[in-house]
Short mmCIF file of C-alpha atoms in Angstrom, two decimals:
data_model
loop_
_atom_site.label_atom_id
_atom_site.label_comp_id
_atom_site.label_asym_id
_atom_site.label_seq_id
_atom_site.Cartn_x
_atom_site.Cartn_y
_atom_site.Cartn_z
CA UNK H 1153 -0.54 -40.31 -17.45
CA UNK H 1154 -4.37 -40.60 -17.75
CA UNK H 1155 -5.35 -38.82 -14.49
CA UNK H 1156 -2.95 -35.94 -15.16
CA UNK H 1157 -4.24 -35.71 -18.73
CA UNK H 1158 -7.78 -35.36 -17.36
CA UNK H 1159 -6.50 -32.54 -15.16
CA UNK H 1160 -5.06 -30.92 -18.29
CA UNK H 1161 -8.48 -31.22 -19.96
CA UNK H 1162 -10.05 -29.58 -16.89
CA UNK H 1163 -7.78 -26.55 -17.20
CA UNK H 1164 -4.59 -27.48 -15.31
CA UNK H 1165 -1.62 -25.94 -17.11
CA UNK H 1166 0.38 -28.51 -19.10
CA UNK H 1167 3.69 -27.66 -17.40
CA UNK H 1168 2.23 -27.11 -13.91
CA UNK H 1169 2.43 -30.84 -13.30
CA UNK H 1170 5.98 -31.07 -14.65
CA UNK H 1171 7.23 -28.26 -12.44
CA UNK H 1172 5.46 -29.15 -9.19
CA UNK H 1173 5.81 -32.94 -9.39
CA UNK H 1174 9.43 -32.95 -10.57
CA UNK H 1175 11.09 -33.19 -7.15
CA UNK H 1176 8.69 -35.82 -5.68
CA UNK H 1177 8.98 -37.80 -8.91
CA UNK H 1178 12.79 -37.54 -8.95
CA UNK H 1179 13.14 -38.61 -5.30
CA UNK H 1180 10.79 -41.58 -5.68
CA UNK H 1181 12.34 -42.63 -9.01
CA UNK H 1182 15.86 -42.53 -7.58
CA UNK H 1183 14.86 -44.82 -4.70
CA UNK H 1184 12.97 -47.27 -6.91
CA UNK H 1185 15.67 -47.39 -9.59
CA UNK H 1186 18.28 -48.20 -6.95
CA UNK H 1187 16.10 -50.96 -5.47
CA UNK H 1188 15.28 -52.31 -8.94
CA UNK H 1189 18.94 -52.34 -9.97
CA UNK H 1190 19.92 -54.25 -6.82
CA UNK H 1191 17.15 -56.87 -7.20
CA UNK H 1192 17.66 -57.21 -10.95
CA UNK H 1193 21.42 -57.65 -10.55
CA UNK H 1194 20.95 -60.47 -8.04
CA UNK H 1195 18.33 -62.26 -10.15
CA UNK H 1196 20.28 -61.78 -13.38
CA UNK H 1197 23.41 -63.30 -11.86
CA UNK H 1198 21.33 -66.32 -10.81
CA UNK H 1199 19.90 -66.79 -14.30
CA UNK H 1200 23.10 -66.35 -16.29
CA UNK H 1201 23.41 -64.63 -19.67
CA UNK H 1202 20.77 -65.78 -22.19
CA UNK H 1203 21.65 -65.63 -25.87
CA UNK H 1204 19.16 -64.36 -28.42
CA UNK H 1205 18.92 -66.47 -31.61
CA UNK H 1206 18.00 -63.32 -33.52
CA UNK H 1207 20.93 -61.18 -32.36
CA UNK H 1208 22.79 -59.37 -35.10
CA UNK H 1209 25.94 -61.11 -36.26
CA UNK H 1210 27.97 -57.91 -36.20
CA UNK H 1211 27.06 -57.22 -32.56
CA UNK H 1212 25.99 -53.65 -33.34
CA UNK H 1213 22.98 -52.04 -31.73
CA UNK H 1214 20.32 -51.10 -34.29
CA UNK H 1215 16.91 -49.44 -34.19
CA UNK H 1216 14.43 -50.78 -36.74
CA UNK H 1217 11.01 -49.45 -37.66
CA UNK H 1218 12.16 -45.89 -36.98
CA UNK H 1219 9.27 -44.38 -38.95
CA UNK H 1220 7.10 -45.28 -35.96
CA UNK H 1221 8.81 -42.48 -34.04
CA UNK H 1222 7.05 -40.05 -36.39
CA UNK H 1223 3.76 -41.80 -35.72
CA UNK H 1224 4.38 -41.49 -31.97
CA UNK H 1225 4.87 -37.77 -32.55
CA UNK H 1226 1.44 -37.78 -34.16
CA UNK H 1227 0.02 -39.48 -31.06
CA UNK H 1228 1.47 -36.76 -28.83
CA UNK H 1229 0.18 -34.04 -31.15
CA UNK H 1230 -3.30 -35.56 -31.21
CA UNK H 1231 -3.47 -35.78 -27.42
CA UNK H 1232 -2.27 -32.20 -26.97
CA UNK H 1233 -4.75 -31.03 -29.61
CA UNK H 1234 -7.67 -32.54 -27.69
CA UNK H 1235 -6.67 -30.55 -24.61
CA UNK H 1236 -6.04 -27.22 -26.34
CA UNK H 1237 -8.64 -27.09 -29.15
CA UNK H 1238 -12.12 -26.25 -27.84
CA UNK H 1239 -14.57 -26.31 -30.77
CA UNK H 1240 -18.33 -26.35 -30.49
CA UNK H 1241 -20.19 -29.58 -31.13
CA UNK H 1242 -20.01 -33.24 -30.31
CA UNK H 1243 -22.44 -36.10 -29.83
CA UNK H 1244 -24.37 -37.48 -26.86
CA UNK H 1245 -24.40 -41.26 -26.43
CA UNK H 1246 -26.60 -42.68 -23.64
CA UNK H 1247 -26.59 -39.33 -21.83
CA UNK H 1248 -22.80 -39.01 -22.07
CA UNK H 1249 -21.62 -36.02 -24.12
CA UNK H 1250 -18.54 -36.73 -26.23
CA UNK H 1251 -16.80 -33.55 -27.36
CA UNK H 1252 -15.75 -33.04 -30.96
CA UNK H 1253 -12.05 -32.68 -30.16
CA UNK H 1254 -12.06 -36.04 -28.38
CA UNK H 1255 -13.73 -37.73 -31.34
CA UNK H 1256 -11.11 -36.25 -33.70
CA UNK H 1257 -8.32 -37.37 -31.35
CA UNK H 1258 -9.58 -40.96 -31.11
CA UNK H 1259 -10.06 -41.25 -34.87
CA UNK H 1260 -6.53 -39.91 -35.39
CA UNK H 1261 -5.11 -42.46 -32.94
CA UNK H 1262 -6.87 -45.30 -34.75
CA UNK H 1263 -5.51 -44.07 -38.10
CA UNK H 1264 -1.95 -43.86 -36.71
CA UNK H 1265 -2.24 -47.37 -35.25
CA UNK H 1266 -3.48 -48.69 -38.61
CA UNK H 1267 -0.62 -47.00 -40.48
CA UNK H 1268 1.88 -48.55 -38.07
CA UNK H 1269 0.40 -52.03 -38.55
CA UNK H 1270 0.51 -51.69 -42.34
CA UNK H 1271 3.96 -50.17 -42.69
CA UNK H 1272 6.01 -52.02 -40.06
CA UNK H 1273 7.62 -55.29 -41.17
CA UNK H 1274 6.02 -58.38 -39.64
CA UNK H 1275 9.51 -59.77 -38.98
CA UNK H 1276 10.18 -56.97 -36.49
CA UNK H 1277 7.08 -57.91 -34.49
CA UNK H 1278 8.01 -61.59 -34.67
CA UNK H 1279 11.43 -60.92 -33.18
CA UNK H 1280 9.81 -58.80 -30.47
CA UNK H 1281 7.38 -61.69 -29.80
CA UNK H 1282 4.40 -59.37 -30.35
CA UNK H 1283 1.06 -61.02 -29.63
CA UNK H 1284 -2.51 -59.67 -29.52
CA UNK H 1285 -3.58 -61.96 -26.66
CA UNK H 1286 -2.26 -59.75 -23.79
CA UNK H 1287 -4.14 -56.78 -25.31
CA UNK H 1288 -7.36 -58.81 -25.55
CA UNK H 1289 -6.97 -60.05 -21.98
CA UNK H 1290 -6.43 -56.55 -20.59
CA UNK H 1291 -9.33 -55.17 -22.66
CA UNK H 1292 -11.72 -57.78 -21.22
CA UNK H 1293 -10.51 -57.24 -17.65
CA UNK H 1294 -10.74 -53.46 -17.73
CA UNK H 1295 -14.09 -53.51 -19.49
CA UNK H 1296 -15.35 -55.46 -16.47
CA UNK H 1297 -13.60 -53.10 -14.05
CA UNK H 1298 -15.03 -49.98 -15.70
CA UNK H 1299 -18.57 -51.40 -15.60
CA UNK H 1300 -18.21 -52.58 -11.99
CA UNK H 1301 -16.77 -49.33 -10.67
CA UNK H 1302 -19.63 -47.14 -11.98
CA UNK H 1303 -21.62 -47.42 -8.70
CA UNK H 1304 -18.51 -46.78 -6.55
CA UNK H 1305 -17.51 -43.69 -8.55
CA UNK H 1306 -21.11 -42.41 -8.50
CA UNK H 1307 -21.22 -42.75 -4.71
CA UNK H 1308 -17.92 -40.88 -4.39
CA UNK H 1309 -19.13 -38.15 -6.73
CA UNK H 1310 -22.18 -37.66 -4.51
CA UNK H 1311 -19.75 -36.30 -1.92
CA UNK H 1312 -21.32 -35.47 1.45
CA UNK H 1313 -24.72 -36.57 0.11
CA UNK H 1314 -23.51 -40.11 -0.66
CA UNK H 1315 -22.92 -43.27 1.33
CA UNK H 1316 -19.17 -42.55 1.47
CA UNK H 1317 -19.54 -39.10 3.03
CA UNK H 1318 -17.37 -40.32 5.91
CA UNK H 1319 -14.50 -40.84 3.44
CA UNK H 1320 -15.06 -37.49 1.75
CA UNK H 1321 -15.15 -35.67 5.08
CA UNK H 1322 -11.67 -36.99 5.91
CA UNK H 1323 -10.02 -34.66 3.37
CA UNK H 1324 -10.86 -31.61 5.53
CA UNK H 1325 -9.28 -30.62 8.83
CA UNK H 1326 -11.34 -29.57 11.85
CA UNK H 1327 -10.79 -25.96 10.75
CA UNK H 1328 -12.19 -26.69 7.29
CA UNK H 1329 -8.80 -26.60 5.54
CA UNK H 1330 -7.67 -29.12 2.93
CA UNK H 1331 -5.87 -32.07 4.51
CA UNK H 1332 -3.06 -32.80 2.05
CA UNK H 1333 -2.09 -36.05 3.76
CA UNK H 1334 -5.60 -37.47 3.44
CA UNK H 1335 -5.96 -36.25 -0.15
CA UNK H 1336 -2.72 -38.10 -0.97
CA UNK H 1337 -3.64 -41.37 0.75
CA UNK H 1338 -7.35 -41.51 -0.11
CA UNK H 1339 -6.75 -40.67 -3.78
CA UNK H 1340 -3.93 -43.19 -3.85
CA UNK H 1341 -5.74 -46.00 -2.05
CA UNK H 1342 -8.82 -45.76 -4.24
CA UNK H 1343 -6.61 -45.45 -7.34
CA UNK H 1344 -5.01 -48.75 -6.37
CA UNK H 1345 -8.27 -50.66 -6.72
CA UNK H 1346 -10.33 -48.46 -9.05
CA UNK H 1347 -9.07 -46.80 -12.19
CA UNK H 1348 -6.88 -43.85 -11.17
CA UNK H 1349 -8.29 -41.44 -13.79
CA UNK H 1350 -11.89 -41.16 -12.50
CA UNK H 1351 -10.57 -41.28 -8.91
CA UNK H 1352 -8.43 -38.23 -9.69
CA UNK H 1353 -11.49 -36.41 -11.03
CA UNK H 1354 -13.55 -37.25 -7.95
CA UNK H 1355 -11.04 -35.68 -5.58
CA UNK H 1356 -10.26 -32.85 -8.01
CA UNK H 1357 -13.94 -31.90 -7.85
CA UNK H 1358 -14.08 -32.55 -4.09
CA UNK H 1359 -11.32 -29.95 -3.72
CA UNK H 1360 -13.51 -27.44 -5.56
CA UNK H 1361 -12.73 -28.21 -9.19
CA UNK H 1362 -11.31 -24.73 -9.85
CA UNK H 1363 -7.99 -25.32 -11.67
CA UNK H 1364 -6.76 -21.75 -11.15
CA UNK H 1365 -7.27 -21.87 -7.39
CA UNK H 1366 -5.84 -25.37 -7.07
CA UNK H 1367 -2.77 -24.45 -9.09
CA UNK H 1368 -2.17 -21.32 -7.05
CA UNK H 1369 -2.45 -23.16 -3.73
CA UNK H 1370 -0.49 -26.12 -5.15
CA UNK H 1371 -0.49 -28.46 -2.12
CA UNK H 1372 -3.90 -30.04 -2.59
CA UNK H 1373 -3.58 -30.57 -6.34
CA UNK H 1374 -0.06 -31.97 -5.88
CA UNK H 1375 -1.33 -34.45 -3.27
CA UNK H 1376 -4.19 -35.58 -5.55
CA UNK H 1377 -1.89 -35.88 -8.56
CA UNK H 1378 0.81 -37.80 -6.70
CA UNK H 1379 -1.67 -40.14 -5.05
CA UNK H 1380 -3.38 -41.01 -8.32
CA UNK H 1381 -0.15 -41.51 -10.28
CA UNK H 1382 2.15 -43.11 -7.71
CA UNK H 1383 -0.27 -45.49 -6.02
CA UNK H 1384 -1.79 -46.91 -9.17
CA UNK H 1385 1.22 -49.23 -9.09
CA UNK H 1386 0.04 -50.88 -5.85
CA UNK H 1387 -2.02 -53.53 -7.68
CA UNK H 1388 -2.28 -55.13 -11.10
CA UNK H 1389 -5.56 -53.28 -11.71
CA UNK H 1390 -4.48 -49.82 -10.49
CA UNK H 1391 -2.92 -49.08 -13.87
CA UNK H 1392 -3.67 -50.90 -17.13
CA UNK H 1393 0.09 -51.20 -17.99
CA UNK H 1394 0.64 -53.23 -14.79
CA UNK H 1395 -1.63 -56.00 -16.01
CA UNK H 1396 -0.39 -55.60 -19.59
CA UNK H 1397 3.20 -56.31 -18.50
CA UNK H 1398 1.99 -59.33 -16.55
CA UNK H 1399 0.11 -60.68 -19.56
CA UNK H 1400 3.01 -60.08 -21.94
CA UNK H 1401 5.42 -61.82 -19.57
CA UNK H 1402 3.14 -64.82 -19.11
CA UNK H 1403 2.58 -65.11 -22.86
CA UNK H 1404 6.38 -65.46 -23.11
CA UNK H 1405 6.39 -68.30 -20.58
CA UNK H 1406 7.58 -66.23 -17.59
CA UNK H 1407 5.87 -67.04 -14.29
CA UNK H 1408 4.40 -63.92 -12.67
CA UNK H 1409 3.13 -63.30 -9.11
CA UNK H 1410 -0.56 -63.72 -8.32
CA UNK H 1411 -2.70 -60.68 -7.57
CA UNK H 1412 -1.84 -60.77 -3.86
CA UNK H 1413 1.68 -61.97 -4.57
CA UNK H 1414 2.22 -58.78 -6.59
CA UNK H 1415 0.81 -56.74 -3.69
CA UNK H 1416 3.27 -58.36 -1.29
CA UNK H 1417 6.09 -56.85 -3.38
CA UNK H 1418 4.36 -53.54 -3.97
CA UNK H 1419 3.34 -52.97 -0.35
CA UNK H 1420 6.75 -54.00 0.92
CA UNK H 1421 8.62 -51.66 -1.43
CA UNK H 1422 6.23 -48.86 -2.35
CA UNK H 1423 4.36 -48.13 0.88
CA UNK H 1424 7.55 -47.19 2.80
CA UNK H 1425 8.41 -44.90 -0.13
CA UNK H 1426 4.95 -43.30 0.05
CA UNK H 1427 5.34 -42.75 3.79
CA UNK H 1428 8.57 -40.91 3.01
CA UNK H 1429 6.79 -38.91 0.28
CA UNK H 1430 4.07 -38.00 2.76
CA UNK H 1431 6.62 -36.80 5.33
CA UNK H 1432 8.64 -34.79 2.79
CA UNK H 1433 5.87 -33.19 0.73
CA UNK H 1434 2.37 -33.56 2.23
CA UNK H 1435 2.83 -33.50 6.00
#
């Protein structure tokens, strides 16, 4: 997940997140899978069983385009490389320094995507109803979001010297200790309406930005990680895949909820789950 990957780039151990978030993730996933199964079963029974015109005549399950699994392995390797390889060099574009390992990673990802496009049969994409329009729509939307959120993120990064110092001060108790509950909810709430990756970094740095200390104390980093990852699902714009799924569904003729219609579902289902998470792990 993007915010956790940024933590990895900042020095958080790769498996720290897996170990410490496993139980919260498992509990939340179990609840949501049960709710999803119940809702999906009811809706599926109302719709009946659709028949695919492209289904195999022999009824056997097949996996086509399997060479793409190797390319996905290359994607994973490239991402891990950018977090573990620390060479000197890079370029600065409009006062933003881009490290060499990140340039290599992005070029590798573009090459792998190009290889996949060239080597995968067009018929497979046709049967999967692949279309570039949802990708273009999401790219335009998030380009606008990233530009618009620059002032908000800059104010947050200013910490106690910025206009949102009242928000930043809420993550400390009266005794000056980290307030795990507030780290969880503030990171999560802002991740719901801004991109969760830079929001994670803001609160990571607010907590001191020392990965070794944060990993050893665990509670604060766990609250920031869980808030950024879990609550990005609260809105269409909290996570890019949320809006991508919406666009793909609508391109296939499926009516999807509006922005606030989606939030009615997410708040009704997710917020009670987050309250439980808070009580179990961050209280």
